[in-house]
PDB file of C-alpha atoms and ligand atoms in Angstrom:
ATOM      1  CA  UNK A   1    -152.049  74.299 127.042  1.00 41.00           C
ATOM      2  CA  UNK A   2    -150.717  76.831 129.238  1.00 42.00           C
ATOM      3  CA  UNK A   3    -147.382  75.077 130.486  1.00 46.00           C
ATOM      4  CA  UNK A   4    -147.035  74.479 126.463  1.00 55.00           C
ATOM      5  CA  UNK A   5    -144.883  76.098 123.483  1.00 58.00           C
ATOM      6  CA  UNK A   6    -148.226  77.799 122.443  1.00 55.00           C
ATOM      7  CA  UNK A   7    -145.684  79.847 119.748  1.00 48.00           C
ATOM      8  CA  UNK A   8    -145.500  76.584 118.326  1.00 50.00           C
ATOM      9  CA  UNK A   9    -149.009  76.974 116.871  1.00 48.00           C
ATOM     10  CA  UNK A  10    -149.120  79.096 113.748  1.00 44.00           C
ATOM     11  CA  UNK A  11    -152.055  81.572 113.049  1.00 42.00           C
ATOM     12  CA  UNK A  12    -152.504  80.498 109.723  1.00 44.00           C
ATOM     13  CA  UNK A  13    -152.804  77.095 109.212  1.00 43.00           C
ATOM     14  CA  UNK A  14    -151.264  76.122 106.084  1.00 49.00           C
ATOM     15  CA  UNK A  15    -148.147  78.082 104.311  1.00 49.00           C
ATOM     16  CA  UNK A  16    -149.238  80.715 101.520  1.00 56.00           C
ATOM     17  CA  UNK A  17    -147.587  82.446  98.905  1.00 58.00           C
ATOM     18  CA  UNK A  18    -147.722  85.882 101.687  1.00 78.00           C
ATOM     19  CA  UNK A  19    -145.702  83.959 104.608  1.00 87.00           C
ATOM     20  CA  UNK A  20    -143.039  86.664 105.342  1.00 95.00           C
ATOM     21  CA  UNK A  21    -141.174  83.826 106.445  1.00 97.00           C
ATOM     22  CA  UNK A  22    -140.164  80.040 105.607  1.00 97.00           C
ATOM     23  CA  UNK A  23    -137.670  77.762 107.762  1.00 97.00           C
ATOM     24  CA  UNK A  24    -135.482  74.930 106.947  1.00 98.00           C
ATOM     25  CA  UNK A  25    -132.341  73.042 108.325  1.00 98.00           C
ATOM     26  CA  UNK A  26    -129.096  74.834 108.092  1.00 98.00           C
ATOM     27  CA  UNK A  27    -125.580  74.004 106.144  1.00 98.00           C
ATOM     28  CA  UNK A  28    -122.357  74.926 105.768  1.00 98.00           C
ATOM     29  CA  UNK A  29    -123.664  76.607 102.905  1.00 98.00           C
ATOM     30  CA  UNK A  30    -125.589  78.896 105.126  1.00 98.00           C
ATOM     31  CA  UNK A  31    -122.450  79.882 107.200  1.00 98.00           C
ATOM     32  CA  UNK A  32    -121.683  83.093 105.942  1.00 98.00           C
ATOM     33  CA  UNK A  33    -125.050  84.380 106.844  1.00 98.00           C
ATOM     34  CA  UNK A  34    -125.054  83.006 110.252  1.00 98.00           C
ATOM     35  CA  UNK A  35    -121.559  84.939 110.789  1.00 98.00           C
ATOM     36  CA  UNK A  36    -123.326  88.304 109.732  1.00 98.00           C
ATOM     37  CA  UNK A  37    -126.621  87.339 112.151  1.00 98.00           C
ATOM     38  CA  UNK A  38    -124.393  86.361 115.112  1.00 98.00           C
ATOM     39  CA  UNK A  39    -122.313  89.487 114.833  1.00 97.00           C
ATOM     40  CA  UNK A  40    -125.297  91.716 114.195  1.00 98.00           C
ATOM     41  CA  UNK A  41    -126.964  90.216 117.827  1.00 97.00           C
ATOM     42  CA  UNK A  42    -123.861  89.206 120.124  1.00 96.00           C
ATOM     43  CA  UNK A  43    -120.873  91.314 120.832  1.00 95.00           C
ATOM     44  CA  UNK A  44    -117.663  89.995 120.737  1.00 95.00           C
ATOM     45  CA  UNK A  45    -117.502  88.451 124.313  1.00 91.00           C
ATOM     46  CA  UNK A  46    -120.579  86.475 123.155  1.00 93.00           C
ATOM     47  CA  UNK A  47    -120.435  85.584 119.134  1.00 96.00           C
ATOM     48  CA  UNK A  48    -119.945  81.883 118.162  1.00 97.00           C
ATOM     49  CA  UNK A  49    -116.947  81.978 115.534  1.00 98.00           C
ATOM     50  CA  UNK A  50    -117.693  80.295 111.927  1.00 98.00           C
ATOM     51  CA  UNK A  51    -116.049  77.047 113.657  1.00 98.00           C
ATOM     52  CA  UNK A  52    -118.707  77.237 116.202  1.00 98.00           C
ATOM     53  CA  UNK A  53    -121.321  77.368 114.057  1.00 98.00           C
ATOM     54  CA  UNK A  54    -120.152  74.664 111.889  1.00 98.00           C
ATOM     55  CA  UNK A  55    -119.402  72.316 114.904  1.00 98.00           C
ATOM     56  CA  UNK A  56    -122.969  73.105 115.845  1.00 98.00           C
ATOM     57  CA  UNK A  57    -123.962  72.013 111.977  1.00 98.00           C
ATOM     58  CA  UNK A  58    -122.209  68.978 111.513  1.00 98.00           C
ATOM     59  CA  UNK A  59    -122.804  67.545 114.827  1.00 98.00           C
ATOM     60  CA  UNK A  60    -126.893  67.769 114.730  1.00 98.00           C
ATOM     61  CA  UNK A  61    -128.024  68.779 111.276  1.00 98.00           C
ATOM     62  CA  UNK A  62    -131.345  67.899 112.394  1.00 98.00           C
ATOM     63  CA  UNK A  63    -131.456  70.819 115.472  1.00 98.00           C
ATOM     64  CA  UNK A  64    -129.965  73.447 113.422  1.00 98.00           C
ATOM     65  CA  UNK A  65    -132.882  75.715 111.814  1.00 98.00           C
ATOM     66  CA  UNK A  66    -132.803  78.894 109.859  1.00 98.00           C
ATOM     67  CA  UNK A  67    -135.568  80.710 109.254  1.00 98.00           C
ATOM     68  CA  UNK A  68    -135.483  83.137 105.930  1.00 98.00           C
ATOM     69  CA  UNK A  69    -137.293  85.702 104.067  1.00 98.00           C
ATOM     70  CA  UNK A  70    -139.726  84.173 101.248  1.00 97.00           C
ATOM     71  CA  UNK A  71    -139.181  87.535  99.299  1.00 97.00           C
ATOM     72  CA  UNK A  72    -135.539  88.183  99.458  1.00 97.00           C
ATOM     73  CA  UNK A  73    -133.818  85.103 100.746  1.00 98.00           C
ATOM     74  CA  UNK A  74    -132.227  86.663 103.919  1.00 98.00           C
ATOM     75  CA  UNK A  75    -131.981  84.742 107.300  1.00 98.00           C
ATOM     76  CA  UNK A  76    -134.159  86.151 109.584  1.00 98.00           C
ATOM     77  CA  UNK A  77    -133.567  83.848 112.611  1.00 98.00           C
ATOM     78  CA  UNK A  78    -131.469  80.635 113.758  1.00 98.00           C
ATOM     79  CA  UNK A  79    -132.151  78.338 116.506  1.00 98.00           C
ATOM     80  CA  UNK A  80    -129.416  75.645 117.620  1.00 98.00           C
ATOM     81  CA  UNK A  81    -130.298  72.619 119.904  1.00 98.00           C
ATOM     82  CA  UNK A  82    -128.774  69.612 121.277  1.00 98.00           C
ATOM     83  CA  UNK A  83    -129.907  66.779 123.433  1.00 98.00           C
ATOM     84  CA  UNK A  84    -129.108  66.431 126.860  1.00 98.00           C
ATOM     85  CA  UNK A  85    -129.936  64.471 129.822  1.00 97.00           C
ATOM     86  CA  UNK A  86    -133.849  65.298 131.078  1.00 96.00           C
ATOM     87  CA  UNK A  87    -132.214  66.693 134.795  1.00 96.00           C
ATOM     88  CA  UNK A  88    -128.827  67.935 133.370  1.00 97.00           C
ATOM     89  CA  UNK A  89    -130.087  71.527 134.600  1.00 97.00           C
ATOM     90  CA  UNK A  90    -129.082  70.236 137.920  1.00 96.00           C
ATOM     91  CA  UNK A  91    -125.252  69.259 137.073  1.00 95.00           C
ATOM     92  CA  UNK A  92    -123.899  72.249 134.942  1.00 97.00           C
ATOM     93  CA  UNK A  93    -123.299  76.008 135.846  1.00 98.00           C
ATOM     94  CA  UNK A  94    -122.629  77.547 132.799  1.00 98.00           C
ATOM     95  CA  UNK A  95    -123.693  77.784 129.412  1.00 98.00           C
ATOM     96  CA  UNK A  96    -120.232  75.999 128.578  1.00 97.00           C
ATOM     97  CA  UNK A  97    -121.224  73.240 130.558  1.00 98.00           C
ATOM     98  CA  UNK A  98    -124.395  72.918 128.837  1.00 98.00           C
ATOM     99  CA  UNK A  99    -123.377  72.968 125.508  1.00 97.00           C
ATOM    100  CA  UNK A 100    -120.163  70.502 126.444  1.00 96.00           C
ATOM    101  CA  UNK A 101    -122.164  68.021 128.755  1.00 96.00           C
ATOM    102  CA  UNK A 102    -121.997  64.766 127.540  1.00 94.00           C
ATOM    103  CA  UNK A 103    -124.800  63.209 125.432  1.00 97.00           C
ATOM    104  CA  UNK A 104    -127.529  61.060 126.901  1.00 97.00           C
ATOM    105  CA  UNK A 105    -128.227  57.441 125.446  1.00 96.00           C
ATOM    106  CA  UNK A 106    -131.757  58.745 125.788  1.00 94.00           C
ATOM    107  CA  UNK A 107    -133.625  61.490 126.410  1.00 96.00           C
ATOM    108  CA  UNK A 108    -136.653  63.808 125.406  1.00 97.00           C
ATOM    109  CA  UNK A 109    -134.916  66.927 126.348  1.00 98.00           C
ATOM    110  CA  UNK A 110    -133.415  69.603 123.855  1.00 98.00           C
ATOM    111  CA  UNK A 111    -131.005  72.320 125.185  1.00 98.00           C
ATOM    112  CA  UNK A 112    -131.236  75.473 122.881  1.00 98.00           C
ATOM    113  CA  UNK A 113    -128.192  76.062 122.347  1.00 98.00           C
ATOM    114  CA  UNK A 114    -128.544  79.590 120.823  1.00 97.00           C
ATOM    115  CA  UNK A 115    -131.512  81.576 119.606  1.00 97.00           C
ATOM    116  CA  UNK A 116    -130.610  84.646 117.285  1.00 98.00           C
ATOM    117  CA  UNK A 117    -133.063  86.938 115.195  1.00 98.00           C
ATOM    118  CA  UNK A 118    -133.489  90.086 113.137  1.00 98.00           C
ATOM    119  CA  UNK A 119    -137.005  89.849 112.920  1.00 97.00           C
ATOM    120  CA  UNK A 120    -139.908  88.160 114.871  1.00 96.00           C
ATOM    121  CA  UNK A 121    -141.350  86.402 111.739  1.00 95.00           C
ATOM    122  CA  UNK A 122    -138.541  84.362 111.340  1.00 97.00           C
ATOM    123  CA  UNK A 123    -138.532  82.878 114.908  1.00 96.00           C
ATOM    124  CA  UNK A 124    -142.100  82.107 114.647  1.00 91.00           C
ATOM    125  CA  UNK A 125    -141.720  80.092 111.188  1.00 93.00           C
ATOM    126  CA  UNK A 126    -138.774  78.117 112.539  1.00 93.00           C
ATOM    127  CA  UNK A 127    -140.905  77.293 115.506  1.00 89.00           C
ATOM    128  CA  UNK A 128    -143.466  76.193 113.500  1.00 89.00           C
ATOM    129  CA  UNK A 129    -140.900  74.435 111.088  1.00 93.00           C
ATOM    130  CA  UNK A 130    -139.847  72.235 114.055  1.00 95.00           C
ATOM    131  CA  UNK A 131    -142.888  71.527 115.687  1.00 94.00           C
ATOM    132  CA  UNK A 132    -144.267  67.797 113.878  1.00 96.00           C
ATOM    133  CA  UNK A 133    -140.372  67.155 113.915  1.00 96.00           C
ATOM    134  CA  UNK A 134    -140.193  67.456 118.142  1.00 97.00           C
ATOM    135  CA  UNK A 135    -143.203  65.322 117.930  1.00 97.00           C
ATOM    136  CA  UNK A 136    -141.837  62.995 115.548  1.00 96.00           C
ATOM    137  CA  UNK A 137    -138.546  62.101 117.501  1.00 96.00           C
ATOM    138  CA  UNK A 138    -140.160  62.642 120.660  1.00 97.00           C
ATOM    139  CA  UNK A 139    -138.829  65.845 121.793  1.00 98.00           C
ATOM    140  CA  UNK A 140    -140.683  66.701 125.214  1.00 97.00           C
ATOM    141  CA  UNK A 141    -139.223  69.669 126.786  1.00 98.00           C
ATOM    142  CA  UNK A 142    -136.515  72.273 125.518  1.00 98.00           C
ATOM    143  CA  UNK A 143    -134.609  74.442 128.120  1.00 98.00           C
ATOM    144  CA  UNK A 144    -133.174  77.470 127.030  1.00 98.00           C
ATOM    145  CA  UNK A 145    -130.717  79.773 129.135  1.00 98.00           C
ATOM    146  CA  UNK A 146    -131.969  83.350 128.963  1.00 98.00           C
ATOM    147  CA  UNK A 147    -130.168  86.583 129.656  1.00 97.00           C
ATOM    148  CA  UNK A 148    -131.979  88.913 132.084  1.00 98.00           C
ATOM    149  CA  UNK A 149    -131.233  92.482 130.668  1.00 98.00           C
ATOM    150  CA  UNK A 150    -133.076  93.889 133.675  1.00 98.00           C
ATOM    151  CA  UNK A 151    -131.235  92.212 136.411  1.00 98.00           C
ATOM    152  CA  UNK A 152    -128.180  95.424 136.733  1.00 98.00           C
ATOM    153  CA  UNK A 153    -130.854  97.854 137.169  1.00 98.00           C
ATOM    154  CA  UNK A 154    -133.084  96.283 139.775  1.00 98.00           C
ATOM    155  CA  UNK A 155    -130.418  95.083 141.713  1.00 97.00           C
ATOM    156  CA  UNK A 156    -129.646  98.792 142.249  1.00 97.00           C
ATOM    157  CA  UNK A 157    -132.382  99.866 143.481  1.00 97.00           C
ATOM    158  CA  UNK A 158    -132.701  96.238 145.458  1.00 97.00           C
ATOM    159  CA  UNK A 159    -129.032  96.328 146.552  1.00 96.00           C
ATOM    160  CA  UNK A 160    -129.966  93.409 149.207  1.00 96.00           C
ATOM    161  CA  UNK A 161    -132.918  91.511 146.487  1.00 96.00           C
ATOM    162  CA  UNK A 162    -132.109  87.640 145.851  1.00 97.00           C
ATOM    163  CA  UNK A 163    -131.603  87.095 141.869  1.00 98.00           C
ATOM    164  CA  UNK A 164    -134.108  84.089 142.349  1.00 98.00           C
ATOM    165  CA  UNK A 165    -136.533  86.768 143.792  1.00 98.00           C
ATOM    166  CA  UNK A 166    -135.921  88.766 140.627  1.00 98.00           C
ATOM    167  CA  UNK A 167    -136.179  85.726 137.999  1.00 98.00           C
ATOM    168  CA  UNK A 168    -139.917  84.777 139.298  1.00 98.00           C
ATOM    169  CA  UNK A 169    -140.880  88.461 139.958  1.00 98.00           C
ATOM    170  CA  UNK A 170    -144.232  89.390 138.109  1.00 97.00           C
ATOM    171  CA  UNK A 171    -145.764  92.593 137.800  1.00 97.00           C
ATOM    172  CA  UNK A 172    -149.394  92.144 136.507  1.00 96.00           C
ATOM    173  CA  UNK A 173    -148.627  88.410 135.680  1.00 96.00           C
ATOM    174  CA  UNK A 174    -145.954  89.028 133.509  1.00 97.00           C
ATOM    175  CA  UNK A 175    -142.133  87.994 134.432  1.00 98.00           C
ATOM    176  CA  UNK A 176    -140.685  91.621 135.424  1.00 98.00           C
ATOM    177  CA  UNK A 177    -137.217  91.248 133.289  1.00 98.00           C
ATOM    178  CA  UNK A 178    -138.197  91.910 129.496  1.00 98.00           C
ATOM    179  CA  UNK A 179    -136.413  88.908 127.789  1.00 98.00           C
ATOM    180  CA  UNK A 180    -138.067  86.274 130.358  1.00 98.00           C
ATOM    181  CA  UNK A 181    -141.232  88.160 129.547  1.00 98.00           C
ATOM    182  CA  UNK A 182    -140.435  87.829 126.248  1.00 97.00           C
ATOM    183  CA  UNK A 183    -139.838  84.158 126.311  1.00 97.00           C
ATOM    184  CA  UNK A 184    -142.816  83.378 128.440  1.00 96.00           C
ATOM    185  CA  UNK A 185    -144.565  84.619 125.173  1.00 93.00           C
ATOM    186  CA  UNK A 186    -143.182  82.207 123.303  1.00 92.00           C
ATOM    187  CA  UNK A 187    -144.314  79.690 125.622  1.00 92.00           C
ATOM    188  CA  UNK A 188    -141.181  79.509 127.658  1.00 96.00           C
ATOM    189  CA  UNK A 189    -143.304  79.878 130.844  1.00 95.00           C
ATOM    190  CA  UNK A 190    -141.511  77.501 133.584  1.00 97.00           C
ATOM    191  CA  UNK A 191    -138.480  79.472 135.164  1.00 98.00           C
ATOM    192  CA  UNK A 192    -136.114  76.322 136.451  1.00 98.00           C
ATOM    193  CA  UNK A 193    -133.701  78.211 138.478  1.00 98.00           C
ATOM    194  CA  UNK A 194    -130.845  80.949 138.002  1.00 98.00           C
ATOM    195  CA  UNK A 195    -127.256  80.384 137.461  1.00 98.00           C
ATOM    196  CA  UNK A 196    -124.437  83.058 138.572  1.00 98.00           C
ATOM    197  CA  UNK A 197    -121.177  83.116 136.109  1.00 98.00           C
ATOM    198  CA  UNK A 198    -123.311  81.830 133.390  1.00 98.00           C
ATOM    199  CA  UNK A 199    -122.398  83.655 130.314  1.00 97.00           C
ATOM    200  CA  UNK A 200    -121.040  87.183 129.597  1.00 96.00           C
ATOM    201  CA  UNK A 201    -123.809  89.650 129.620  1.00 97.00           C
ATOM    202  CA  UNK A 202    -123.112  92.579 131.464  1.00 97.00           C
ATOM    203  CA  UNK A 203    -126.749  94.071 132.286  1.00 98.00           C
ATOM    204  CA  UNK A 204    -127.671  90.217 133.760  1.00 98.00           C
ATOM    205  CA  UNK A 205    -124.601  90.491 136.047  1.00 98.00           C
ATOM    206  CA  UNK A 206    -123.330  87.357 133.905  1.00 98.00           C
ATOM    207  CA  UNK A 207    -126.580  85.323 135.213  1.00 98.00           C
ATOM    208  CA  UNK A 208    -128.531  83.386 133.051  1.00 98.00           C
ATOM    209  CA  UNK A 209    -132.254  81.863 133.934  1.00 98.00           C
ATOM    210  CA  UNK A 210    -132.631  78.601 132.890  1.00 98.00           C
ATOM    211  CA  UNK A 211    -136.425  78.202 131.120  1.00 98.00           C
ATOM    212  CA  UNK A 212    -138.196  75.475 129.944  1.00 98.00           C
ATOM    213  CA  UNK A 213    -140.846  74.988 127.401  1.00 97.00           C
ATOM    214  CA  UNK A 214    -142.790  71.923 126.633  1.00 97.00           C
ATOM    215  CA  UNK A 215    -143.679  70.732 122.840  1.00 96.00           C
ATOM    216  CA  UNK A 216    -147.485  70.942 122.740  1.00 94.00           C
ATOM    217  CA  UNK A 217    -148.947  67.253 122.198  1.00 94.00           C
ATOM    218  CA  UNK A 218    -145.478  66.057 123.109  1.00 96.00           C
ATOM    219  CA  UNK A 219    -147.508  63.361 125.946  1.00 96.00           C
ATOM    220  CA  UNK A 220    -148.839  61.670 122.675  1.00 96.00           C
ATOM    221  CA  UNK A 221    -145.369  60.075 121.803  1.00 95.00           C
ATOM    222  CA  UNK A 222    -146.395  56.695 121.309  1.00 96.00           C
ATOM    223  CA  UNK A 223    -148.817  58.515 118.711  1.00 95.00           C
ATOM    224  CA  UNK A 224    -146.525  60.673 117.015  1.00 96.00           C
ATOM    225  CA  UNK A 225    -143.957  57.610 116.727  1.00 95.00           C
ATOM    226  CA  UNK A 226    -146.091  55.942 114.991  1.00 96.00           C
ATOM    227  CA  UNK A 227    -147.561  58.263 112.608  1.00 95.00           C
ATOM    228  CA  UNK A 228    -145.330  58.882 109.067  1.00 94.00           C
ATOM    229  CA  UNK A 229    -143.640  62.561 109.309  1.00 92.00           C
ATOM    230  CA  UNK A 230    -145.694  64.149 106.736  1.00 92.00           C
ATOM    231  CA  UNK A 231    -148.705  62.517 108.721  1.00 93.00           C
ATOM    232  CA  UNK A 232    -147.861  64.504 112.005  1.00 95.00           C
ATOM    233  CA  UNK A 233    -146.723  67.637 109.906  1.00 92.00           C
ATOM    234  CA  UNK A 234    -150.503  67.579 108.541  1.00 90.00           C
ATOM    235  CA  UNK A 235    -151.918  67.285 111.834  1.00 90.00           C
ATOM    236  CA  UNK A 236    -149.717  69.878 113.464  1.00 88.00           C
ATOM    237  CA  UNK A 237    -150.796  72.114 110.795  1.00 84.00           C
ATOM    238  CA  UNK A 238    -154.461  71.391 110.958  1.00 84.00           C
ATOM    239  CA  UNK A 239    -154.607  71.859 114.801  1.00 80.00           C
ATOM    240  CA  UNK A 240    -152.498  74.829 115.155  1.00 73.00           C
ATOM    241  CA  UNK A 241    -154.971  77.365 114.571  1.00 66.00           C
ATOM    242  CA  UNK A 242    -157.415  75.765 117.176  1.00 63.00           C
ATOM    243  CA  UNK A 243    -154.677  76.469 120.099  1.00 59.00           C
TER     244      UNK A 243
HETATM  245  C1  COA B   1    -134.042  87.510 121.876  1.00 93.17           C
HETATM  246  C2  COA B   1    -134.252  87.525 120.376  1.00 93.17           C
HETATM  247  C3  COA B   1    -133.936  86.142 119.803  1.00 93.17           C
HETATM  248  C4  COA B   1    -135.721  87.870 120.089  1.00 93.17           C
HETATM  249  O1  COA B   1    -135.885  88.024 118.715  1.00 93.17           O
HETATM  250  P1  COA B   1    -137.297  88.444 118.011  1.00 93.17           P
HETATM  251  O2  COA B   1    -138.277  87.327 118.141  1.00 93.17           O
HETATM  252  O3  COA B   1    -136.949  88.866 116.619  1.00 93.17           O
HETATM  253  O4  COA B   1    -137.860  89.630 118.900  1.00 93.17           O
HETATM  254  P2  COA B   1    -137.288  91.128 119.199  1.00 93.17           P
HETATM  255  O5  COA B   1    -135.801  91.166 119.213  1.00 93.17           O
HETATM  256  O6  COA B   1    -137.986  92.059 118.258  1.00 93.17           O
HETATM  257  O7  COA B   1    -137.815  91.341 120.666  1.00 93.17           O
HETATM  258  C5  COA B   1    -139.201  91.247 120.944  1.00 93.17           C
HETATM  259  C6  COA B   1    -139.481  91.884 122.284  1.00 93.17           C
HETATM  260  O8  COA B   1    -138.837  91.113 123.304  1.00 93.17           O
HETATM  261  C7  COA B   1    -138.233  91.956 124.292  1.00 93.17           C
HETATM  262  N1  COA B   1    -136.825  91.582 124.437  1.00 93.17           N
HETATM  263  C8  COA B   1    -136.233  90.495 123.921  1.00 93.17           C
HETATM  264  N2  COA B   1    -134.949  90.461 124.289  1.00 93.17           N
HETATM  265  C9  COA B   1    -134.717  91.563 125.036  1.00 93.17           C
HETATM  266  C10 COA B   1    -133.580  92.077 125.714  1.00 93.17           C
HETATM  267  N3  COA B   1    -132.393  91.472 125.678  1.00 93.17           N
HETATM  268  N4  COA B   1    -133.701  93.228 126.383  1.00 93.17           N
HETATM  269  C11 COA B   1    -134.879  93.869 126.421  1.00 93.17           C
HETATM  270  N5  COA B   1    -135.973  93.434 125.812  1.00 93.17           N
HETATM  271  C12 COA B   1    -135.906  92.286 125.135  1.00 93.17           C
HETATM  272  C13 COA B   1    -138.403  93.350 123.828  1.00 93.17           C
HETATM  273  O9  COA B   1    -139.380  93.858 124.713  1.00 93.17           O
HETATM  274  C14 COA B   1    -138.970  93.307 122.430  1.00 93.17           C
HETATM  275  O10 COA B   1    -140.046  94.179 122.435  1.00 93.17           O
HETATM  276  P3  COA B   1    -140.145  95.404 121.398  1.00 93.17           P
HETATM  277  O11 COA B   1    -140.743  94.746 120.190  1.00 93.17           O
HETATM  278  O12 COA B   1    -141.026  96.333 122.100  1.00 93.17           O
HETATM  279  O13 COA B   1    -138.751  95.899 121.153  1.00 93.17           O
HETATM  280  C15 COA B   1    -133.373  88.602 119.644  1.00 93.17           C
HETATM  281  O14 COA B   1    -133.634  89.865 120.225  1.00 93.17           O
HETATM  282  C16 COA B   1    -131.892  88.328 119.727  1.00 93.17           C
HETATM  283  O15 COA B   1    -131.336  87.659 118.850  1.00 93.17           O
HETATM  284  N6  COA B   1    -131.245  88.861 120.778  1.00 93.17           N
HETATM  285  C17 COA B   1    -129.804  88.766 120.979  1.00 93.17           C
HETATM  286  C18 COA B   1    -129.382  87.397 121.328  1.00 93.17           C
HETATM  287  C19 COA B   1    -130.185  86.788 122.470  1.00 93.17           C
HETATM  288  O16 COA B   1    -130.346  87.343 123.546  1.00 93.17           O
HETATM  289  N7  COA B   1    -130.658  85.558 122.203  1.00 93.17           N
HETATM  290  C20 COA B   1    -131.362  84.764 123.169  1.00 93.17           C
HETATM  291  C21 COA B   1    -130.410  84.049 124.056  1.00 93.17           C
HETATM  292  S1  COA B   1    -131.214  82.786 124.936  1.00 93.17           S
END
């Protein structure tokens, strides 16, 4: 399980009334909280506008996930995907191209469009959420492409360092930069390659490190196919606290 979305596997293994967080698919009803999240995390250079979002929406309902707070109601996290081809990581250079490339007649791969969050909670129940529903459509792998906040400051004191030396560098097993290390904990663990003139983030340099994570169980597809939804949500939830 260690090349897997391990995050994907709840402690707990059914919801109870003291889950500090519950997720669900997002609407346009949900837009005016997504505007407050994505200007609370992005600046402006890097904010979706409400048309964004609601592109995002109404063109895959089904890869648009909120996560909010069982007590008060208040989106915690959002997570918005879209398939593409399995090697499109190999044609596109920036996260533009990803999000614009065209749609595959088939394919097991999710990009990740955008991960936001106020609180940890919330990305770990709409994880969870989405789990038996990667299964279910037969969802293998979902790339991501990650800032690396680290990358200004160790290229100064590595003024001639390689930014793929910096994207795979480890310091006691860990990936060095804190977001990939951060990823990698949420089961993001393969580092694909790194792409100059990605997307706007001035301590990466503008580079973004394309990651991949693979749905745990997803090499059961024929299984999971089969199997009614609530069927595979039952299992997920029954075999998440064994992994
Ligand atoms: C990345 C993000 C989704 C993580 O959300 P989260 O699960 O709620 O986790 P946190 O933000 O509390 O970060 C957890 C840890 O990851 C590390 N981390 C994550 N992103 C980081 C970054 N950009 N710079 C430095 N550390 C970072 C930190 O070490 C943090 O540790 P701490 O608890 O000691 O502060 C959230 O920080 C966010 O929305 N960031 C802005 C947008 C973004 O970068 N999205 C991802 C694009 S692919």
């Amino acid at each position: 399980m260690d090349h897997s979305l391990h995050f994907l596997a709840p402690s707990t293994a059914r919801p109870t009334a003291t889950e500090p967080a519950r997720a669900r698919f997002l609407g346009r009803r949900d837009l005016p909280a997504l505007m407050e999240l994505e200007r609370e995390k992005w600046n402006d250079d890097q904010a979706a506008s409400q048309d964004d979002l609601c592109a995002r929406i109404d063109a895959h309902p089904d890869l648009a996930v909120g996560a909010f707070c069982t007590r008060s109601g208040r989106l915690l996290a959002s997570l918005f995907m879209r398939p593409v081809a399995d090697d499109f990581y190999r044609h596109v250079q920036t996260w533009d191209d990803c999000v614009r490339a065209p749609l595959p007649a088939t394919s097991s791969t999710l990009f990740g469009i955008s991960l936001s969050s106020r609180n940890g909670d919330g990305v770990e129940a709409l994880l969870k959420f989405f789990w038996p529903i990667a299964l279910k459509r037969g969802w293998r792998h979902i790339y991501l492409g990650s800032p690396v906040p680290g990358l200004r400051d160790w290229r100064e004191a590595h003024p001639d360092g390689a930014v793929d030396e910096y994207v795979h560098a480890t310091r006691r097993g860990l990936p060095l930069d804190p977001q990939l290390r951060y990823y990698r904990s949420r089961g993001f663990t393969k580092v694909v390659c790194a792409k100059p003139d990605y997307f706007p983030h001035e301590r990466s340099l503008d580079y973004g490190a394309i990651l991949r994570g693979t749905v745990p169980l997803s090499a059961l597809a024929p299984l999971w196919a089969a199997l009614p939804e609530p069927y595979v949500r039952r299992v997920t939830r029954a075999l998440s606290s064994l992994l």
